[in-house]
Short mmCIF file of C-alpha atoms and ligand atoms in Angstrom, two decimals:
data_model
loop_
_atom_site.label_atom_id
_atom_site.label_comp_id
_atom_site.label_asym_id
_atom_site.label_seq_id
_atom_site.Cartn_x
_atom_site.Cartn_y
_atom_site.Cartn_z
CA MET A 1 50.17 122.42 103.42
CA ALA A 2 47.72 123.64 101.10
CA ASP A 3 45.54 120.80 99.74
CA ARG A 4 46.40 120.02 96.14
CA ILE A 5 43.87 121.40 93.51
CA ARG A 6 42.73 118.12 92.05
CA LYS A 7 39.34 118.94 90.55
CA ALA A 8 37.79 121.36 88.10
CA VAL A 9 34.27 122.93 87.23
CA PHE A 10 33.43 123.81 83.84
CA PRO A 11 30.27 125.92 83.67
CA ALA A 12 28.80 125.65 80.24
CA ALA A 13 25.27 126.08 80.35
CA GLY A 14 25.14 129.57 79.44
CA LEU A 15 22.89 130.69 76.45
CA GLY A 16 25.60 132.22 74.57
CA THR A 17 23.23 135.07 73.26
CA ARG A 18 26.59 137.06 72.09
CA PHE A 19 26.90 134.42 69.72
CA LEU A 20 23.50 133.93 67.97
CA PRO A 21 22.59 132.41 65.90
CA ALA A 22 25.38 129.93 66.05
CA THR A 23 24.44 129.26 69.34
CA LYS A 24 20.72 128.55 68.90
CA ALA A 25 21.02 125.06 69.08
CA SER A 26 24.82 124.22 69.33
CA PRO A 27 26.89 124.89 72.20
CA LYS A 28 29.39 128.05 72.22
CA GLU A 29 31.81 125.89 74.03
CA MET A 30 32.05 123.56 70.69
CA LEU A 31 32.77 126.65 68.29
CA PRO A 32 36.56 125.99 66.86
CA LEU A 33 39.54 128.03 66.96
CA VAL A 34 40.97 126.69 64.02
CA ASP A 35 40.08 123.17 64.34
CA LYS A 36 39.85 122.52 68.12
CA PRO A 37 36.67 123.42 70.25
CA LEU A 38 37.07 126.00 72.71
CA ILE A 39 36.10 123.61 75.71
CA GLN A 40 39.10 121.30 74.92
CA TYR A 41 41.54 124.13 75.15
CA SER A 42 40.59 124.85 78.55
CA VAL A 43 40.32 120.91 79.62
CA GLU A 44 44.04 120.55 78.31
CA GLU A 45 44.74 123.83 80.14
CA ALA A 46 42.98 122.16 83.35
CA VAL A 47 45.13 118.83 82.96
CA LYS A 48 48.53 120.58 82.31
CA SER A 49 47.95 122.15 85.48
CA GLY A 50 47.42 119.17 87.15
CA ILE A 51 43.91 118.40 87.26
CA GLU A 52 42.60 115.01 87.43
CA SER A 53 38.85 115.19 87.66
CA ILE A 54 36.44 117.40 85.96
CA LEU A 55 32.76 118.21 86.18
CA ILE A 56 31.04 120.26 83.02
CA VAL A 57 27.76 121.94 84.04
CA THR A 58 25.68 121.71 80.93
CA GLY A 59 22.40 122.57 79.99
CA ARG A 60 19.82 122.16 77.06
CA GLU A 61 21.61 121.78 73.53
CA LYS A 62 24.92 120.79 75.20
CA ALA A 63 24.93 116.97 74.10
CA PRO A 64 27.73 117.69 71.66
CA ILE A 65 30.39 118.44 74.54
CA GLU A 66 29.49 115.13 75.92
CA ASN A 67 30.01 113.18 72.36
CA HIS A 68 33.13 115.41 72.15
CA PHE A 69 34.81 113.57 75.13
CA ASP A 70 33.25 110.28 74.56
CA ILE A 71 34.82 107.49 72.50
CA SER A 72 33.51 107.51 69.02
CA PHE A 73 33.41 103.82 67.77
CA GLU A 74 32.17 104.65 64.31
CA LEU A 75 34.76 107.35 63.36
CA GLU A 76 37.57 105.50 65.45
CA GLN A 77 36.92 102.25 63.30
CA LEU A 78 36.88 104.12 59.92
CA LEU A 79 40.16 105.88 60.61
CA ARG A 80 41.43 102.43 61.46
CA GLU A 81 40.57 100.90 58.19
CA ARG A 82 41.76 103.62 56.08
CA ASN A 83 45.16 103.57 58.16
CA LYS A 84 44.50 107.08 59.47
CA ASP A 85 46.79 106.30 62.32
CA GLU A 86 47.79 109.90 63.60
CA LEU A 87 43.98 111.10 63.16
CA PHE A 88 42.81 107.79 65.08
CA ALA A 89 45.27 108.49 68.17
CA MET A 90 44.01 112.30 68.12
CA VAL A 91 40.40 111.19 68.43
CA ARG A 92 41.14 108.41 70.98
CA GLU A 93 43.06 110.93 73.15
CA ILE A 94 40.37 113.29 73.46
CA SER A 95 38.20 110.52 74.91
CA GLU A 96 40.94 109.59 77.46
CA ILE A 97 41.98 113.26 78.53
CA ALA A 98 40.55 113.19 82.06
CA GLN A 99 38.02 111.79 84.14
CA ILE A 100 34.78 113.79 83.16
CA LEU A 101 31.38 114.02 85.03
CA TYR A 102 28.35 115.94 83.71
CA THR A 103 25.62 117.82 85.68
CA ARG A 104 22.75 120.00 84.19
CA GLN A 105 21.89 123.39 85.37
CA LYS A 106 18.21 123.33 84.73
CA GLN A 107 17.78 127.03 84.13
CA ALA A 108 20.41 129.54 83.21
CA LEU A 109 20.47 131.57 86.40
CA GLY A 110 23.78 132.97 86.37
CA LEU A 111 27.59 131.74 86.77
CA GLY A 112 27.09 131.61 90.48
CA HIS A 113 24.17 129.33 90.23
CA ALA A 114 26.02 126.99 87.68
CA ILE A 115 28.83 126.82 90.08
CA LEU A 116 26.71 125.85 92.83
CA GLN A 117 25.48 122.52 90.86
CA ALA A 118 29.29 121.66 91.78
CA GLU A 119 28.56 121.35 95.33
CA ASP A 120 28.27 117.39 95.42
CA PHE A 121 31.45 117.23 93.17
CA SER A 122 33.53 118.99 95.63
CA PRO A 123 32.10 119.18 98.98
CA ASN A 124 35.46 119.34 101.11
CA GLU A 125 38.27 120.40 98.74
CA PRO A 126 39.15 123.58 96.85
CA PHE A 127 38.49 123.24 93.44
CA ALA A 128 38.95 125.14 89.91
CA VAL A 129 36.38 126.90 87.84
CA LEU A 130 37.28 127.45 84.18
CA LEU A 131 35.11 129.34 81.59
CA ALA A 132 35.87 127.74 78.50
CA ASP A 133 35.15 131.00 76.38
CA ASP A 134 38.09 132.58 78.04
CA VAL A 135 41.13 131.65 76.04
CA VAL A 136 44.36 131.99 77.52
CA ASP A 137 47.34 131.97 75.31
CA SER A 138 50.22 131.65 77.65
CA GLU A 139 53.87 130.24 78.54
CA VAL A 140 52.48 128.96 81.85
CA PRO A 141 49.12 127.51 81.78
CA ALA A 142 46.70 130.09 83.18
CA LEU A 143 45.05 127.82 85.79
CA LYS A 144 48.57 126.72 87.00
CA GLN A 145 49.22 130.15 87.80
CA LEU A 146 46.32 130.51 90.07
CA ILE A 147 47.00 127.40 91.70
CA ASP A 148 50.87 128.57 92.36
CA VAL A 149 49.28 131.38 94.18
CA TYR A 150 46.93 129.14 96.01
CA GLU A 151 49.41 126.99 97.28
CA LYS A 152 51.26 130.01 98.55
CA TYR A 153 48.71 131.85 100.45
CA GLU A 154 46.09 128.86 100.88
CA ALA A 155 43.12 131.16 100.14
CA PRO A 156 40.73 131.47 97.09
CA VAL A 157 42.38 133.18 93.80
CA VAL A 158 40.69 134.64 91.07
CA ALA A 159 42.49 135.80 87.72
CA THR A 160 42.55 139.20 86.43
CA MET A 161 43.90 141.40 83.75
CA GLN A 162 44.14 145.01 82.94
CA VAL A 163 41.40 146.58 81.18
CA ASP A 164 41.56 150.20 80.19
CA GLY A 165 38.51 152.66 80.00
CA PRO A 166 34.62 152.20 79.90
CA ALA A 167 35.08 148.39 78.95
CA ILE A 168 36.04 147.43 82.48
CA SER A 169 32.12 147.77 83.16
CA ARG A 170 31.69 144.55 81.20
CA PHE A 171 33.49 142.53 84.26
CA GLY A 172 33.66 141.98 87.76
CA VAL A 173 36.46 144.48 88.95
CA ILE A 174 38.80 144.14 92.18
CA ASP A 175 40.05 146.50 94.58
CA ALA A 176 43.17 145.41 95.88
CA GLU A 177 46.72 145.72 97.21
CA GLU A 178 49.54 144.38 95.40
CA VAL A 179 51.75 141.95 97.63
CA GLU A 180 54.12 140.82 95.27
CA PRO A 181 54.50 141.20 91.81
CA ASN A 182 51.33 140.47 89.95
CA VAL A 183 49.62 139.01 92.97
CA PHE A 184 47.18 140.87 94.93
CA ARG A 185 45.30 141.07 98.46
CA VAL A 186 41.53 141.45 97.55
CA ARG A 187 39.81 144.24 99.49
CA ASP A 188 36.80 144.35 97.63
CA MET A 189 35.09 143.19 94.42
CA VAL A 190 31.95 144.60 92.34
CA GLU A 191 30.17 143.16 89.20
CA LYS A 192 29.77 145.24 86.30
CA PRO A 193 30.16 148.66 88.00
CA ALA A 194 29.89 151.99 85.93
CA PHE A 195 33.10 152.98 84.57
CA GLU A 196 33.13 156.16 87.12
CA ASP A 197 32.56 153.47 90.14
CA ALA A 198 35.32 150.81 89.07
CA PRO A 199 37.47 150.55 92.09
CA SER A 200 40.56 149.54 89.62
CA ASP A 201 41.45 148.62 86.25
CA LEU A 202 41.76 144.75 87.11
CA ALA A 203 38.98 142.80 85.50
CA ILE A 204 38.38 139.56 86.74
CA ILE A 205 38.31 136.59 83.77
CA GLY A 206 37.22 133.23 83.83
CA ARG A 207 39.62 131.31 86.08
CA TYR A 208 39.12 130.88 89.88
CA ILE A 209 40.23 128.65 92.72
CA LEU A 210 37.39 128.39 95.18
CA THR A 211 36.66 126.69 98.55
CA PRO A 212 33.78 124.78 99.50
CA ASP A 213 32.55 127.76 101.92
CA ILE A 214 31.47 129.30 98.63
CA PHE A 215 28.47 127.11 98.45
CA PRO A 216 26.49 128.44 101.23
CA ALA A 217 27.87 131.93 100.21
CA ILE A 218 26.05 131.39 96.53
CA GLN A 219 23.06 130.00 98.42
CA LYS A 220 22.54 133.40 100.01
CA THR A 221 23.33 135.62 97.17
CA LYS A 222 20.49 137.23 95.65
CA LYS A 223 20.14 138.11 92.12
CA GLY A 224 22.31 140.98 90.97
CA ALA A 225 23.83 142.36 87.66
CA GLY A 226 21.47 141.54 84.56
CA GLY A 227 19.22 139.26 87.18
CA GLU A 228 21.53 136.78 87.36
CA ILE A 229 23.00 135.00 90.45
CA GLN A 230 26.62 136.56 90.24
CA ILE A 231 29.54 134.41 91.52
CA THR A 232 31.60 137.80 92.51
CA ASP A 233 28.77 138.75 94.87
CA ALA A 234 28.98 135.52 96.42
CA MET A 235 32.89 135.90 96.67
CA ARG A 236 32.43 139.57 97.99
CA ASP A 237 30.42 137.73 100.88
CA LEU A 238 33.12 135.67 101.87
CA LEU A 239 35.70 138.69 101.95
CA ASP A 240 34.45 139.65 105.40
CA GLU A 241 35.64 136.15 106.58
CA ARG A 242 38.55 134.95 104.61
CA PRO A 243 41.60 135.94 102.62
CA PHE A 244 41.02 136.16 98.75
CA TYR A 245 43.69 136.75 96.23
CA ALA A 246 44.08 137.80 92.86
CA VAL A 247 46.49 137.11 90.19
CA LYS A 248 47.24 139.27 86.92
CA LEU A 249 47.88 136.70 84.42
CA GLU A 250 50.75 136.56 82.10
CA GLY A 251 49.63 135.83 78.74
CA THR A 252 47.14 136.93 76.19
CA ARG A 253 43.15 136.38 76.93
CA HIS A 254 40.73 136.45 74.31
CA ASP A 255 36.96 136.39 75.11
CA ALA A 256 36.23 133.66 72.40
CA GLY A 257 32.40 134.30 73.05
CA ASP A 258 32.20 137.59 71.76
CA LYS A 259 31.98 137.75 67.99
CA LEU A 260 35.16 139.92 67.46
CA GLY A 261 37.06 138.52 70.21
CA PHE A 262 36.47 134.95 68.52
CA LEU A 263 37.73 136.27 64.96
CA ILE A 264 40.77 137.81 66.67
CA ALA A 265 41.73 134.56 68.44
CA THR A 266 40.71 132.53 65.49
CA VAL A 267 43.40 134.63 63.27
CA GLU A 268 46.10 134.73 66.19
CA PHE A 269 46.02 130.76 66.71
CA ALA A 270 45.90 130.09 62.85
CA LEU A 271 49.07 132.44 62.46
CA LYS A 272 50.96 130.21 65.06
CA ARG A 273 49.94 126.81 63.44
CA ASP A 274 52.83 125.18 61.55
CA ASP A 275 50.75 123.46 58.96
CA LEU A 276 48.61 126.74 58.30
CA GLY A 277 50.39 130.06 59.44
CA ASP A 278 52.48 130.83 56.59
CA GLU A 279 49.85 130.28 53.82
CA PHE A 280 47.50 132.12 56.04
CA ARG A 281 49.86 135.04 56.71
CA GLU A 282 50.50 135.52 52.90
CA TYR A 283 46.72 135.18 52.38
CA LEU A 284 46.24 138.28 55.17
CA ARG A 285 49.14 140.25 53.44
CA SER A 286 47.49 140.06 50.11
CA LEU A 287 44.19 141.64 51.09
CA ASP A 288 44.00 144.90 50.20
CA LEU A 289 42.90 146.73 53.40
P1 UTP B 301 28.90 134.34 79.79
O1 UTP B 301 27.66 135.47 80.25
O2 UTP B 301 30.18 134.49 79.31
O3 UTP B 301 27.84 133.57 78.74
O4 UTP B 301 29.11 133.49 81.19
P2 UTP B 301 26.65 133.04 78.27
O5 UTP B 301 25.46 133.35 79.20
O6 UTP B 301 26.53 131.94 77.86
O7 UTP B 301 26.66 134.05 77.18
P3 UTP B 301 26.16 135.35 76.86
O8 UTP B 301 26.59 136.56 77.56
O9 UTP B 301 24.70 135.34 76.65
O10 UTP B 301 26.57 135.56 75.14
C1 UTP B 301 30.12 132.76 81.59
C2 UTP B 301 30.28 131.45 81.68
O11 UTP B 301 29.29 131.01 82.73
C3 UTP B 301 28.53 129.89 82.17
C4 UTP B 301 28.78 130.02 80.65
O12 UTP B 301 28.32 128.75 79.99
C5 UTP B 301 29.97 130.73 80.20
O13 UTP B 301 30.74 129.79 80.04
N1 UTP B 301 27.16 130.28 82.73
C6 UTP B 301 26.70 131.58 82.46
C7 UTP B 301 26.72 129.02 82.81
O14 UTP B 301 26.80 127.79 82.92
N2 UTP B 301 25.28 129.19 83.74
C8 UTP B 301 24.53 130.51 83.36
O15 UTP B 301 23.46 130.55 84.07
C9 UTP B 301 25.14 131.70 82.97
#
């Protein structure tokens, strides 16, 4: 039987250059979609998918992430005194969501290098990786969709989505054979290919199930696209040694680390809210666009 996926790693040490100046002194992962920080959406997704233990890889200027998942004594006391029971419960719940550990990536040398910081956290068992700026709005939590494939094939899994046209060059792209609807066995993968060289229209997005043999593979990986140590290059190295799978996610993925993607996600999430949706829709309709 496949090992159960209990652990998840959240690389959150990137510099967020696409969202400057907001990310100059604040973590991108704390940008809110309506009222909830990006990282809380993906931590909730992980917990709903069965994750028990979380490692967040942070860097400089990332303390607000730790504070967010910690107990906030003053705030809790104030909410209690003012009989704001619902808010109190909501704030307390965030600090009890899962066991969360932190480690620092001292230099932002790339996603592969960030994942390497998790070697001591999960030296012997498979683990999930979630990138908080990829927000997936789906019926079945995105990570759960990967875990289902992992449990069936007992091999690492990457999440993918279809990307049409030249935009594919912004992603890692797989060459793969479909083995059942929306599940693929990966033949090859390449990071940020030129549009003409992309092996398919299936782009890798920010959810992975990896096995500990990824760590020596990352250590061997040289700097690739953008001068960073790319996880795609390390995974590619492993393809000669073991099967690798991909799942085309059901749901809508938003790139909330990008300004336009963030705006779209904000509008869509706000429209779905019971407390805001109707008024917001009315406001949008009133705009003379
Ligand atoms: P991105 O490329 O989306 O994030 O990395 P970035 O580097 O923060 O943002 P831009 O592109 O400059 O705007 C994907 C994920 O990998 C993490 C980021 O925090 C993000 O969650 N990451 C990236 C690290 O943890 N360390 C790195 O060295 C690079």
